[in-house]
Coordinates of C-alpha atoms and ligand atoms in Angstrom, one line a residue:
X194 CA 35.6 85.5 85.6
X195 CA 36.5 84.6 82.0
X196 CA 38.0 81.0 83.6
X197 CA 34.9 81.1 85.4
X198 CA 32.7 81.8 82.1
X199 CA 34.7 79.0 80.0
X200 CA 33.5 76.7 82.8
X201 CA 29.9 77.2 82.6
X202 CA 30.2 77.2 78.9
X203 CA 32.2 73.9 79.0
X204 CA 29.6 72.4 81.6
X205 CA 26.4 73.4 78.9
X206 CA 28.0 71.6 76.2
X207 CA 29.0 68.0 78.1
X208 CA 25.5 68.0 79.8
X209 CA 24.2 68.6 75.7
X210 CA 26.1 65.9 74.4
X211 CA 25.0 63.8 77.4
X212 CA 21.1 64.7 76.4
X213 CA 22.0 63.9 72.8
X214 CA 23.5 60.7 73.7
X215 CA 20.9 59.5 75.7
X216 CA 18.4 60.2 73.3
X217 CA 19.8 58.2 70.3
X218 CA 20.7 55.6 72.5
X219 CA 17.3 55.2 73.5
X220 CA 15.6 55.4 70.1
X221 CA 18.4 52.5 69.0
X222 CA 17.1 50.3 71.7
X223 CA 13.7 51.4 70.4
X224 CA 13.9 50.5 67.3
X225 CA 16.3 46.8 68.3
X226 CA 13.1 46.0 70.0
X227 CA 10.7 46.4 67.8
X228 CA 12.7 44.3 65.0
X229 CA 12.9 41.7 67.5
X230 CA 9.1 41.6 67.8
X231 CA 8.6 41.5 64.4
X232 CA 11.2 38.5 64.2
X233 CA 8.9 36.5 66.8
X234 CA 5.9 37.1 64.8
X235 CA 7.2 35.8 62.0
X236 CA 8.7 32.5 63.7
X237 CA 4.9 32.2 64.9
X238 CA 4.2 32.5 61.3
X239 CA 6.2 29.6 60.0
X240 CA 5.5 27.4 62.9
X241 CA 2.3 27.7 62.3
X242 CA 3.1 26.5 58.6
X243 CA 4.7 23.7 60.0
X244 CA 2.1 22.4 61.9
X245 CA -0.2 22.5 59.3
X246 CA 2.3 20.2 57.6
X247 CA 2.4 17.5 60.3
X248 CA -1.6 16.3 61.5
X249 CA -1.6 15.7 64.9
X250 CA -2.3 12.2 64.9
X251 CA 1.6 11.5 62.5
X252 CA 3.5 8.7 64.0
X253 CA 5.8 11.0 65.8
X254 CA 3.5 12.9 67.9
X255 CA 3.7 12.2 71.1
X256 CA 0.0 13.3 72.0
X257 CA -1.8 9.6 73.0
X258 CA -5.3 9.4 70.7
X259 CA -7.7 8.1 73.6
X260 CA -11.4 6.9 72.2
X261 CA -14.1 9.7 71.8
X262 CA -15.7 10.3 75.1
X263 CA -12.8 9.5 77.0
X264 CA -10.9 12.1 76.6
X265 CA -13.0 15.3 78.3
X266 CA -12.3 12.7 81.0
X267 CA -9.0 12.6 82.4
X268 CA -9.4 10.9 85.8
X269 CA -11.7 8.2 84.3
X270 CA -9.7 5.4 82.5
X271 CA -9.0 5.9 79.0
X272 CA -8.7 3.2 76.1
X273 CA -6.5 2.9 73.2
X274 CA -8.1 0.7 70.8
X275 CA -5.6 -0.7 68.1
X276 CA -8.2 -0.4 65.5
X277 CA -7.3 3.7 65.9
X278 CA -4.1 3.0 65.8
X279 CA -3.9 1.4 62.5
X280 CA -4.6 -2.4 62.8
X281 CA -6.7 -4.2 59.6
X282 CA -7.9 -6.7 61.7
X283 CA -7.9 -9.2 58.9
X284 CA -5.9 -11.8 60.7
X285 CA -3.2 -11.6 57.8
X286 CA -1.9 -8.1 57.6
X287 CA 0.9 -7.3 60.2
X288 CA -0.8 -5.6 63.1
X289 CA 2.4 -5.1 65.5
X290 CA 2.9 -1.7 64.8
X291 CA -1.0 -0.4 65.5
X292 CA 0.0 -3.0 68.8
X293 CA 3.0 -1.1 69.8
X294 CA 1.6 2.4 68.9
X295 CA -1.5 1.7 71.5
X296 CA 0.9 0.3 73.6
X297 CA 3.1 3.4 73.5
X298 CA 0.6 5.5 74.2
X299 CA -1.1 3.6 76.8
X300 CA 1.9 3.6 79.0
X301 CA 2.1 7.1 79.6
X302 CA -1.8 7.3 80.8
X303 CA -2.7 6.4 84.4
X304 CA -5.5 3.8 84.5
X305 CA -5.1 2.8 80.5
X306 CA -6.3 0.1 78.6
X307 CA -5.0 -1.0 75.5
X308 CA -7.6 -2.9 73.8
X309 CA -8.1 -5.4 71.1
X310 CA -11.8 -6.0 70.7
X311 CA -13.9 -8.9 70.3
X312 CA -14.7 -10.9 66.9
X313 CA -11.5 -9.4 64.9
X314 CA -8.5 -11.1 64.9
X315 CA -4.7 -9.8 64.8
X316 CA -2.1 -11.2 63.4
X317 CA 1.0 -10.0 65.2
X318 CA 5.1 -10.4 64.7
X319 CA 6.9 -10.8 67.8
X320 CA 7.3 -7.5 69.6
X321 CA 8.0 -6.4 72.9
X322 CA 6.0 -4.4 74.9
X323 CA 7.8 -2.9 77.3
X324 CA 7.2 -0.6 80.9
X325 CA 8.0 1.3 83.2
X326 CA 4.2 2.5 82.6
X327 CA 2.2 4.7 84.6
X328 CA 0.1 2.3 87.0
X329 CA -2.7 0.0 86.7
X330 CA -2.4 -0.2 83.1
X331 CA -4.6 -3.2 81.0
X332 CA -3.9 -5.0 77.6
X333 CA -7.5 -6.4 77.1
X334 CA -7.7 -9.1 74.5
X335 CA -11.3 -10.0 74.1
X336 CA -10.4 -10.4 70.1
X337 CA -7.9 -13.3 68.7
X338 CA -4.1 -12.5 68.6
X339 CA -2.7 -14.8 66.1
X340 CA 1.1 -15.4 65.9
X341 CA 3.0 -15.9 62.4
X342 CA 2.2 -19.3 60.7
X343 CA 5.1 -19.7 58.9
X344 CA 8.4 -20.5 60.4
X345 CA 10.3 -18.1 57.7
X346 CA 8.4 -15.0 58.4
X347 CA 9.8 -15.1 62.4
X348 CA 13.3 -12.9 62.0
X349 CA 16.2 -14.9 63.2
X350 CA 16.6 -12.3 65.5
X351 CA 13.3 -13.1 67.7
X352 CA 13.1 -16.7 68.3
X353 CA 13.1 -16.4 71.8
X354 CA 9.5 -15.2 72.6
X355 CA 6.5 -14.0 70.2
X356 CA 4.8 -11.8 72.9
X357 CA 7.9 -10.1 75.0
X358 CA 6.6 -7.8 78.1
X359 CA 9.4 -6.2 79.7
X360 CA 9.7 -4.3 83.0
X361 CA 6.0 -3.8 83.1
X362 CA 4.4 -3.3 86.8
X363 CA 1.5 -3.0 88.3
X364 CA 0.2 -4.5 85.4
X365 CA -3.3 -6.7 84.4
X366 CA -3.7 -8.4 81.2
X367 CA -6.7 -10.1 81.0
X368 CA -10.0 -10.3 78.7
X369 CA -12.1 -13.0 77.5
X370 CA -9.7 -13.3 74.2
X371 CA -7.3 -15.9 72.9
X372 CA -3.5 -15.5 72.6
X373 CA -3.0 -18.3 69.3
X374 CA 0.3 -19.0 69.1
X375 CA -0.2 -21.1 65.9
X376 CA 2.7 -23.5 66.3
X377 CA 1.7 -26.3 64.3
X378 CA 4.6 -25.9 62.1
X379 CA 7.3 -25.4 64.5
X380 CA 6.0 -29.0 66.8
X381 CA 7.5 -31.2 63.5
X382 CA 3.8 -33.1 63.7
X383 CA 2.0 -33.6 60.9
X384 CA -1.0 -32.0 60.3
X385 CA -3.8 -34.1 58.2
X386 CA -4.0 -30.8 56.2
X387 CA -0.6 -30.1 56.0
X388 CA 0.5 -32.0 52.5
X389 CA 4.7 -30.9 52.8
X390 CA 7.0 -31.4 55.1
X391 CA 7.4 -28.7 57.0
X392 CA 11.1 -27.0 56.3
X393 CA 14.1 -26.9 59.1
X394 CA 13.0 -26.0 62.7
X395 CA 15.4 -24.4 64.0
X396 CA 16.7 -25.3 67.5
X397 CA 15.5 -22.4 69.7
X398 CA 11.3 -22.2 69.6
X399 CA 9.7 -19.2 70.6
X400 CA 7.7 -19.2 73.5
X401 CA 4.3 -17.5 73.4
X402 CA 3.4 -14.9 76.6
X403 CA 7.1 -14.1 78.5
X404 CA 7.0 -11.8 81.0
X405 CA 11.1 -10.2 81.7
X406 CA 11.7 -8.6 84.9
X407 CA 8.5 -8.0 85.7
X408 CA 6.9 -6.8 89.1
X409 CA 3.2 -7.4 90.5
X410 CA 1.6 -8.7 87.2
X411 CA -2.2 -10.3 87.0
X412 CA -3.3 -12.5 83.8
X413 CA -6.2 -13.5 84.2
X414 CA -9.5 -14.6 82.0
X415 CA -7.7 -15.1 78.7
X416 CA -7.1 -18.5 76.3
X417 CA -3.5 -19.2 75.0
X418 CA -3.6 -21.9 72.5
X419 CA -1.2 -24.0 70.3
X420 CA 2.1 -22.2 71.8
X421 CA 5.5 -23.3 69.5
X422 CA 6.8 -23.8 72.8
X423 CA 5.8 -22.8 76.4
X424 CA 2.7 -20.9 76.5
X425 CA 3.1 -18.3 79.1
X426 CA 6.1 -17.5 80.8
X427 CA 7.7 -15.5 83.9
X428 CA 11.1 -14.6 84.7
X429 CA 13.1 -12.7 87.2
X430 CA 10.1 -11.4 87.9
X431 CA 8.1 -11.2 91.4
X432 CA 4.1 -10.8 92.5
X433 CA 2.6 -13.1 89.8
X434 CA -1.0 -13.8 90.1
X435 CA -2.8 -16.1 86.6
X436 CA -6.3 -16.3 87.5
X437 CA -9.1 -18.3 85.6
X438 CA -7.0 -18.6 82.2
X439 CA -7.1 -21.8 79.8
X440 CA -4.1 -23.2 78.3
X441 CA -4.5 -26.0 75.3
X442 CA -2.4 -27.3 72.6
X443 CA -2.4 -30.8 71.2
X444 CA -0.6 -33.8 73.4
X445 CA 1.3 -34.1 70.7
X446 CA 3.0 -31.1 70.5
X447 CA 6.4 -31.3 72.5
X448 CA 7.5 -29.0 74.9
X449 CA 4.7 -26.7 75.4
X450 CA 4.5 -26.4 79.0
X451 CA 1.9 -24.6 80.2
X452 CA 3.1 -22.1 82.8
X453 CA 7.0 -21.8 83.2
X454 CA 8.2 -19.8 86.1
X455 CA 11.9 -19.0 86.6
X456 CA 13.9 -17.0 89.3
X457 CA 10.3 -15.8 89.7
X458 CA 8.9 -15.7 93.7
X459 CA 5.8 -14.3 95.4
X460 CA 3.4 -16.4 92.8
X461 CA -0.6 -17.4 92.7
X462 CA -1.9 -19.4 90.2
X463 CA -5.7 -20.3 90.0
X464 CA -9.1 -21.5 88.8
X465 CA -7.0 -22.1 85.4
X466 CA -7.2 -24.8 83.4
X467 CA -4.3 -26.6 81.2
X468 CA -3.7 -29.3 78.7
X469 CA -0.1 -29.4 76.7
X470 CA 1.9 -31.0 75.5
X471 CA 4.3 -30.9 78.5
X472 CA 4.1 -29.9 81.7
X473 CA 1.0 -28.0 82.8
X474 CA 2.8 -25.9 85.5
X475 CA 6.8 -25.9 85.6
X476 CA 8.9 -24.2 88.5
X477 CA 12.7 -23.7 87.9
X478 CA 15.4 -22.2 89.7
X479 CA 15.2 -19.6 91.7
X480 CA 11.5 -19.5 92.5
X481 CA 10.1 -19.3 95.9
X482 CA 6.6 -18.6 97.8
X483 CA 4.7 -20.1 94.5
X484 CA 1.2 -21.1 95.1
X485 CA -0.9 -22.7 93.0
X486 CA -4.6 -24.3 93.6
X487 CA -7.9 -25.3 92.0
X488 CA -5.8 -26.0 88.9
X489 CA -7.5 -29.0 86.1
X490 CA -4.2 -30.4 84.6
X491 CA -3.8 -32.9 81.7
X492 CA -3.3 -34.1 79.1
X493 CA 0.3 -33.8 79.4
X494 CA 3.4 -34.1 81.5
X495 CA 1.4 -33.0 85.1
X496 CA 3.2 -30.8 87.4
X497 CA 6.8 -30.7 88.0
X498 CA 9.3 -28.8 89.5
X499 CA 12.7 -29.2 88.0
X500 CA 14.8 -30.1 85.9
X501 CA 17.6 -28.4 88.1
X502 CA 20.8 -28.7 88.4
X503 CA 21.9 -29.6 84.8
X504 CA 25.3 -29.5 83.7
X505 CA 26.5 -29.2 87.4
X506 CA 24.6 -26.1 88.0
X507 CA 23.1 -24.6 91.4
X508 CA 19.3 -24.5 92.0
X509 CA 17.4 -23.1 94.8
X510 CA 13.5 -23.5 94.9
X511 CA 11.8 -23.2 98.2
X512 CA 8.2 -22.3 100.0
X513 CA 6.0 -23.7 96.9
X514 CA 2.5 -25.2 97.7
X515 CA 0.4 -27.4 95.1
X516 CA -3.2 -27.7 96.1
X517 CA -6.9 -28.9 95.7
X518 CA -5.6 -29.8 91.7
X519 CA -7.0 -32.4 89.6
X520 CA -4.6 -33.7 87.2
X521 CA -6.0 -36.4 84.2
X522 CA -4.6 -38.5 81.4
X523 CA -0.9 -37.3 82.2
X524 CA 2.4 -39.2 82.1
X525 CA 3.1 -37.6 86.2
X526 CA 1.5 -36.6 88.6
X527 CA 3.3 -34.3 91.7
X528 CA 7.1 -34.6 90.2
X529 CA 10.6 -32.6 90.9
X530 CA 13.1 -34.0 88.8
X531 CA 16.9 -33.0 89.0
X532 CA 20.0 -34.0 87.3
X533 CA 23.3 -35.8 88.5
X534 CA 26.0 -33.6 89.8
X535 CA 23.9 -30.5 90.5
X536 CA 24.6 -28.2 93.4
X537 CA 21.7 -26.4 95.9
X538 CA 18.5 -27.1 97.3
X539 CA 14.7 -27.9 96.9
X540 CA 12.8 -27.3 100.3
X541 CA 9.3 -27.2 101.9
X542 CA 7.2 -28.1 98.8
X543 CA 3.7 -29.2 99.5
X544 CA 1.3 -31.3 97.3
X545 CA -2.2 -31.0 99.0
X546 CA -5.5 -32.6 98.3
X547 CA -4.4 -33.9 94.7
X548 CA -7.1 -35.8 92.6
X549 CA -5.1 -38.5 89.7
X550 CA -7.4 -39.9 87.0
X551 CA -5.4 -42.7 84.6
X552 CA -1.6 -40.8 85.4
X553 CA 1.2 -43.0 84.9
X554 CA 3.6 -42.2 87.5
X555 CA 1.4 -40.1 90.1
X556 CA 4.0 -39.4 92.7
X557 CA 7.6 -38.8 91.6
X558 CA 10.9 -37.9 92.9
X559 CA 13.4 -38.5 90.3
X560 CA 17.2 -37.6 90.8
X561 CA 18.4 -39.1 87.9
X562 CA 16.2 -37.0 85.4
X563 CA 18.5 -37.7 82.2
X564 CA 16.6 -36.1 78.5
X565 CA 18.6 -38.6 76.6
X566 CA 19.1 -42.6 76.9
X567 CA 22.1 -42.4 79.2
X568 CA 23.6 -40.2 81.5
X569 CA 26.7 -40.5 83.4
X570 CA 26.5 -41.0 86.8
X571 CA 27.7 -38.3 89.1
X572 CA 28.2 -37.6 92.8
X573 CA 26.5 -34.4 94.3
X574 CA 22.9 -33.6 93.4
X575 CA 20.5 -30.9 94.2
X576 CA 19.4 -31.7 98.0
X577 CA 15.6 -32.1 98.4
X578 CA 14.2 -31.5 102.1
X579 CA 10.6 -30.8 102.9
X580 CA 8.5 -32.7 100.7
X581 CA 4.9 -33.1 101.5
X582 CA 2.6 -35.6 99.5
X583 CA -0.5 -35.1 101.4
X584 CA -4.3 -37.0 100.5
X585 CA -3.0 -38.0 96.8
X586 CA -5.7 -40.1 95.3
X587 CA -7.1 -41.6 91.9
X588 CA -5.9 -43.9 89.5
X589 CA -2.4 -44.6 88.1
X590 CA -1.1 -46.5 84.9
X591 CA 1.7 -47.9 85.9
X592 CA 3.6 -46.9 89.3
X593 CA 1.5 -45.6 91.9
X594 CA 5.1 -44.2 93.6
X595 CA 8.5 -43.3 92.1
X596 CA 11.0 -41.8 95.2
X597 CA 14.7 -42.3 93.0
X598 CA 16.6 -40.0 95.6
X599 CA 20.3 -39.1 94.9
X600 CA 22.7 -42.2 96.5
X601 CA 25.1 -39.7 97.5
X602 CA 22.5 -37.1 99.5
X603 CA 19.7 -38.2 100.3
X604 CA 16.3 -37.1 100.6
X605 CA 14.7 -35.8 103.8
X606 CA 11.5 -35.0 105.5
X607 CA 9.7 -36.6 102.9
X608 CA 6.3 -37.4 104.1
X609 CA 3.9 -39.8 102.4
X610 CA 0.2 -38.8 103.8
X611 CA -3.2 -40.6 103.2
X612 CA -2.1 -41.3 99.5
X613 CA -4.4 -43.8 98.4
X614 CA -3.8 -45.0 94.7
X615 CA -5.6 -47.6 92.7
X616 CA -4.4 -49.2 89.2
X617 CA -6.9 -47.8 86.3
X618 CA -9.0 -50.3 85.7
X619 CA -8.5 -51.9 82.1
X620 CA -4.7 -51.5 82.2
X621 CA -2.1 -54.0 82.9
X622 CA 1.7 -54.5 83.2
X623 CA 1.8 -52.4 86.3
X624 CA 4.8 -52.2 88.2
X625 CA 5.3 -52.2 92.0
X626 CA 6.5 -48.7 93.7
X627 CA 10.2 -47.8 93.5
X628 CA 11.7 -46.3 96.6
X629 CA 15.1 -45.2 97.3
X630 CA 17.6 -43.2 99.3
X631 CA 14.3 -41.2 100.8
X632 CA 13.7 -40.5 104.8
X633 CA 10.2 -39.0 106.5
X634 CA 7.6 -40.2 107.7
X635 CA 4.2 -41.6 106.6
X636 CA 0.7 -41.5 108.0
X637 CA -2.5 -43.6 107.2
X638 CA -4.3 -44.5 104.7
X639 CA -2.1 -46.0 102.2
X640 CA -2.7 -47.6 98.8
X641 CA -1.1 -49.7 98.1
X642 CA -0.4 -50.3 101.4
X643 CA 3.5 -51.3 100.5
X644 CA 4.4 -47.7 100.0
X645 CA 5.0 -47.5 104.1
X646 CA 7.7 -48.7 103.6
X647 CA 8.9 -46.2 101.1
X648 CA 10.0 -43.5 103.4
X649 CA 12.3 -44.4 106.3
X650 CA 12.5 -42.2 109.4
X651 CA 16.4 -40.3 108.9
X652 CA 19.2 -40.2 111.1
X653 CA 20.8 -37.5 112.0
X654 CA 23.8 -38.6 110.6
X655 CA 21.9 -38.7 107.0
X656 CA 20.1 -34.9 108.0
X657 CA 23.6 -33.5 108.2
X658 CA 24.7 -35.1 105.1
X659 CA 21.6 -32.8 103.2
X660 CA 21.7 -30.0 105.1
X661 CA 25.8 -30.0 104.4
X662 CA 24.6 -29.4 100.8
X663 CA 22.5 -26.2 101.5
X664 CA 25.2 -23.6 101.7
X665 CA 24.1 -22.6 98.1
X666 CA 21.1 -21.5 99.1
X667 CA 20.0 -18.7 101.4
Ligands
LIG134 C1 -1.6 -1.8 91.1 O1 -1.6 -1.0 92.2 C2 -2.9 -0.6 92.7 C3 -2.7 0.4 93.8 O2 -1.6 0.0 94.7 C4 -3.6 -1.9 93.1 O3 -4.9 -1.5 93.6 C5 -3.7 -2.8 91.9 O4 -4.3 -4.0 92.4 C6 -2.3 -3.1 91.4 N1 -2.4 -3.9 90.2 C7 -1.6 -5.0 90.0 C8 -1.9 -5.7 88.8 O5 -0.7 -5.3 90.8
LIG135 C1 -13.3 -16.5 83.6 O1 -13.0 -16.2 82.3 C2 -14.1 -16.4 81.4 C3 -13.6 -16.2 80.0 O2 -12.9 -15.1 79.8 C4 -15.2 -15.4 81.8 O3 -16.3 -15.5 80.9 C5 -15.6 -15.6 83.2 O4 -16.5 -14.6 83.6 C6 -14.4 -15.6 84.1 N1 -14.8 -16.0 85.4 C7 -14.5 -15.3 86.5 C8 -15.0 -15.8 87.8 O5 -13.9 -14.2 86.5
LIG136 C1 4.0 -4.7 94.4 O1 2.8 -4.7 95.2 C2 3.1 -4.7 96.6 C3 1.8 -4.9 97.3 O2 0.7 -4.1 96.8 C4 3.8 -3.4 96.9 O3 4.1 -3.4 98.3 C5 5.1 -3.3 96.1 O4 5.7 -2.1 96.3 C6 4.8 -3.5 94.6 N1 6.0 -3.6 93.9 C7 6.2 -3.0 92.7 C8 7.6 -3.1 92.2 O5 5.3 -2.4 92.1
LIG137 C1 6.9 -23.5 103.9 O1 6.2 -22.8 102.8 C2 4.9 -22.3 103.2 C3 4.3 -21.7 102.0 O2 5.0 -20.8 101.3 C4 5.2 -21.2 104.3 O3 3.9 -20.7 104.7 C5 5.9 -21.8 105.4 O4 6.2 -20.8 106.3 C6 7.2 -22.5 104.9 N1 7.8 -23.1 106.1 C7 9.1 -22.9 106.4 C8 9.6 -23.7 107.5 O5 9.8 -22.1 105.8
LIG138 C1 24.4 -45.3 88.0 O1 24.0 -45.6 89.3 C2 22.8 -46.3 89.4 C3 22.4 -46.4 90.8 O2 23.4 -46.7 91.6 C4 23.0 -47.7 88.7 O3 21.9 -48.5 88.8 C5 23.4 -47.5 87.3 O4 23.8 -48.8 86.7 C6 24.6 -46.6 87.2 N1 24.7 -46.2 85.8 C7 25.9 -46.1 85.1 C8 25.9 -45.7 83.7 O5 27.0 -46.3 85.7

């Protein structure tokens, strides 16, 4: 009984110091959590404080600042006018960061337009404005973007481009603004108003619009003026459309083609309107399904495709289409150009329904394109099949027909086609057409009628020797 009592006893006490255990743990945890609690309140606290401390609209928020009455409106587009991002609008202060900080913002938006608004001007530093974005996204320049006057105030750094845009798609930039590039300084021209010389250029000029790696891209509406080098560019970059934009800078400035595209395919180019000092549309290496129509081109260099294959290099341009263009006052007309010794091919290019007014050389295939006095010759060239002139008319200056095709490889399927070309009246010293090493066809009428003779119909023994030279190219 008394072992029995001591266990009862003993029993009692464990299941007490199991109550009295419980309980303090309990009131522990209790009290741990309300400590915690109080701790979260007061980080509230001090956040709080800290917010105060930094406005929402500080440079490092994230949080885009859309225009009033946009913004109860997400699904409808929203703008980001520079002027709310900083800008002066004064033409003189730097702008570029008020640029980029729309730009910034824009990009994560759906359906966002960055806009520069009419009758301010910008002036702007060379920047880059660069994508992935959200789709459909618009830069609308209905104001002036002016690029830096003076030659010292570009960093060494950024000679390449003023304007870069880089891996943007699904992008439109359009208004009815103008893009100035200011180049006067960099063209080594002198002004009337310009009393000193200008100091050193240096060797690389920056273009004015380049487009990097780029996919499905529309410009369209805008003026780009007075580039320091090419106006609006486009490489490695595919589905290109330039609709109803005008390009102008004095003939006088070298170099400033109009639109340069590079290892750039899947291209329209319209209803524009260009006068350089180079060549209004240029289409290098690598480009492919490029079409281009109702295009006014000159003064200037005209349209060329080329030069490829310099320094022994490969070029492959193929599928590109030239039509209902009227080109005026130029040095060419319809021209691909390639060097000595180049590797690779041109094929299936089409020049359609192309109206001359006083060009010099109209029609030009030129394989011994050489920048300085003399170049050495070379065997090998850059094969060119596929080449349609087709109802070329107008005036010319001084050759109506230039066909200089490589002695080595010849030219191919080059077919003359009602071209009809009369010397501009009040000129003289014209010279006759020059034709060599080119095989196609031609077809009624021609002006002068000589140039029948200008294309000869190929063997297959010379069809083999070009196509031998297309392995480059797939
Ligand atoms: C962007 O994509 C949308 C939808 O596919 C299309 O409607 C629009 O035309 C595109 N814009 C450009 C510039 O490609
Ligand atoms: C072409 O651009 C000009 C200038 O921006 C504009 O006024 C005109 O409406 C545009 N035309 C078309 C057909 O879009
Ligand atoms: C470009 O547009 C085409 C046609 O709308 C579409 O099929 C393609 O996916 C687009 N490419 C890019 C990279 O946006
Ligand atoms: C030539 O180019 C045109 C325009 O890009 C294209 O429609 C046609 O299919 C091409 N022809 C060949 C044989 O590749
Ligand atoms: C190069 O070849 C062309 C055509 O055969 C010839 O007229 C010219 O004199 C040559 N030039 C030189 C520098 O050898």
């Amino acid at each position: 009984m008394k072992k029995a009592n001591n266990s009862s006893i003993l029993f009692i006490l464990v299941l007490w110091l199991l109550m009295v255990t419980t309980f303090f743990t309990l009131l522990v945890e209790a009290k741990k959590n309300h400590n915690t609690k109080t701790k979260m309140h007061k980080n509230k606290k001090h956040k709080n404080v800290d917010h105060r401390n930094n406005p929402p609209n500080d440079a490092n928020s994230p949080v885009p600042i859309p225009d009033k009455g946009t913004s109860t409106y997400p699904t409808k587009s929203s703008v980001f006018n520079i002027l709310t991002f900083g800008a002066k609008g004064n033409g003189v202060s730097d702008d570029s960061k008020a640029l980029l900080g729309a730009w910034n913002s824009a990009c994560k938006v759906t359906r966002a337009t960055v806009e520069i608004p009419s009758g301010i001007k910008f002036l702007i530093k060379p920047i880059t404005l660069q994508g992935p974005c959200m789709p459909n996204l618009i830069l609308q320049i209905n104001g002036v973007i002016l690029a830096p006057p003076k030659i010292g105030s570009w960093p060494k750094s950024s000679l390449y481009q003023w304007i870069n845009f880089k891996w943007v798609q699904n992008f439109t930039l359009q208004g009815s603004g103008t893009v100035d590039g200011q180049g006067y300084n960099w063209w080594g021209t002198s002004q009337p108003n310009q009393k000193k010389k200008s100091k050193k250029i240096p060797d690389i000029k920056p273009t004015a619009l380049r487009f990097y790696s780029s996919n499905n891209v529309t410009v369209r509406d805008i003026t780009i003026v007075n580039s320091p080098l090419c106006h609006l560019k486009f490489d490695n970059s595919k589905g290109v459309k330039i609709d109803n934009i005008t390009i102008s800078a004095p003939e006088s400035s070298p170099n400033t083609d109009g639109i340069h595209l590079q290892n750039t395919q899947d291209v329209e180019i319209q209803y524009s309107n260009i006068a350089s000092g180079d060549d209004c549309l240029s289409i290098q290496t690598g480009c492919s399904n490029v079409h281009a129509h109702h295009i006014n081109c000159g003064p200037g260099h005209g349209i060329s495709l080329g030069g490829l294959g310099k320094d022994k290099t490969a070029a492959c341009v193929s599928n590109i289409v030239f039509e209902d263009i009227i080109i005026q006052n130029t040095l060419y007309g319809a021209r691909i150009k390639t060097w000595q010794g180049g590797l690779g091919s041109v094929k299936n290019v089409t020049f359609s329904n192309i109206q001359v007014s006083n060009v010099k050389v109209p029609i030009m295939i030129d394989q011994f394109y050489c920048d300085k006095n003399v170049c050495k010759n070379q065997t090998g060239a850059v094969a060119i099949s596929g080449v349609k002139f087709n109802h070329i008319t107008g005036t010319y200056s001084v050759q109506p027909v230039h066909l200089a095709c490589s002695t080595s490889i010849p030219c191919i399927d080059v077919d003359l086609i009602s071209v009809q070309l009369e010397p501009t009246p009040g000129y003289s010293g014209f010279q006759q057409e020059l034709c060599s090493n080119s095989y196609g066809k031609s077809m009624g009428p021609l002006v002068p009628a000589s140039i029948d003779y200008c294309v000869r119909s190929g063997s297959d023994y010379v069809k083999r020797i070009s196509r031998s030279h297309d392995y480059y190219c797939w």
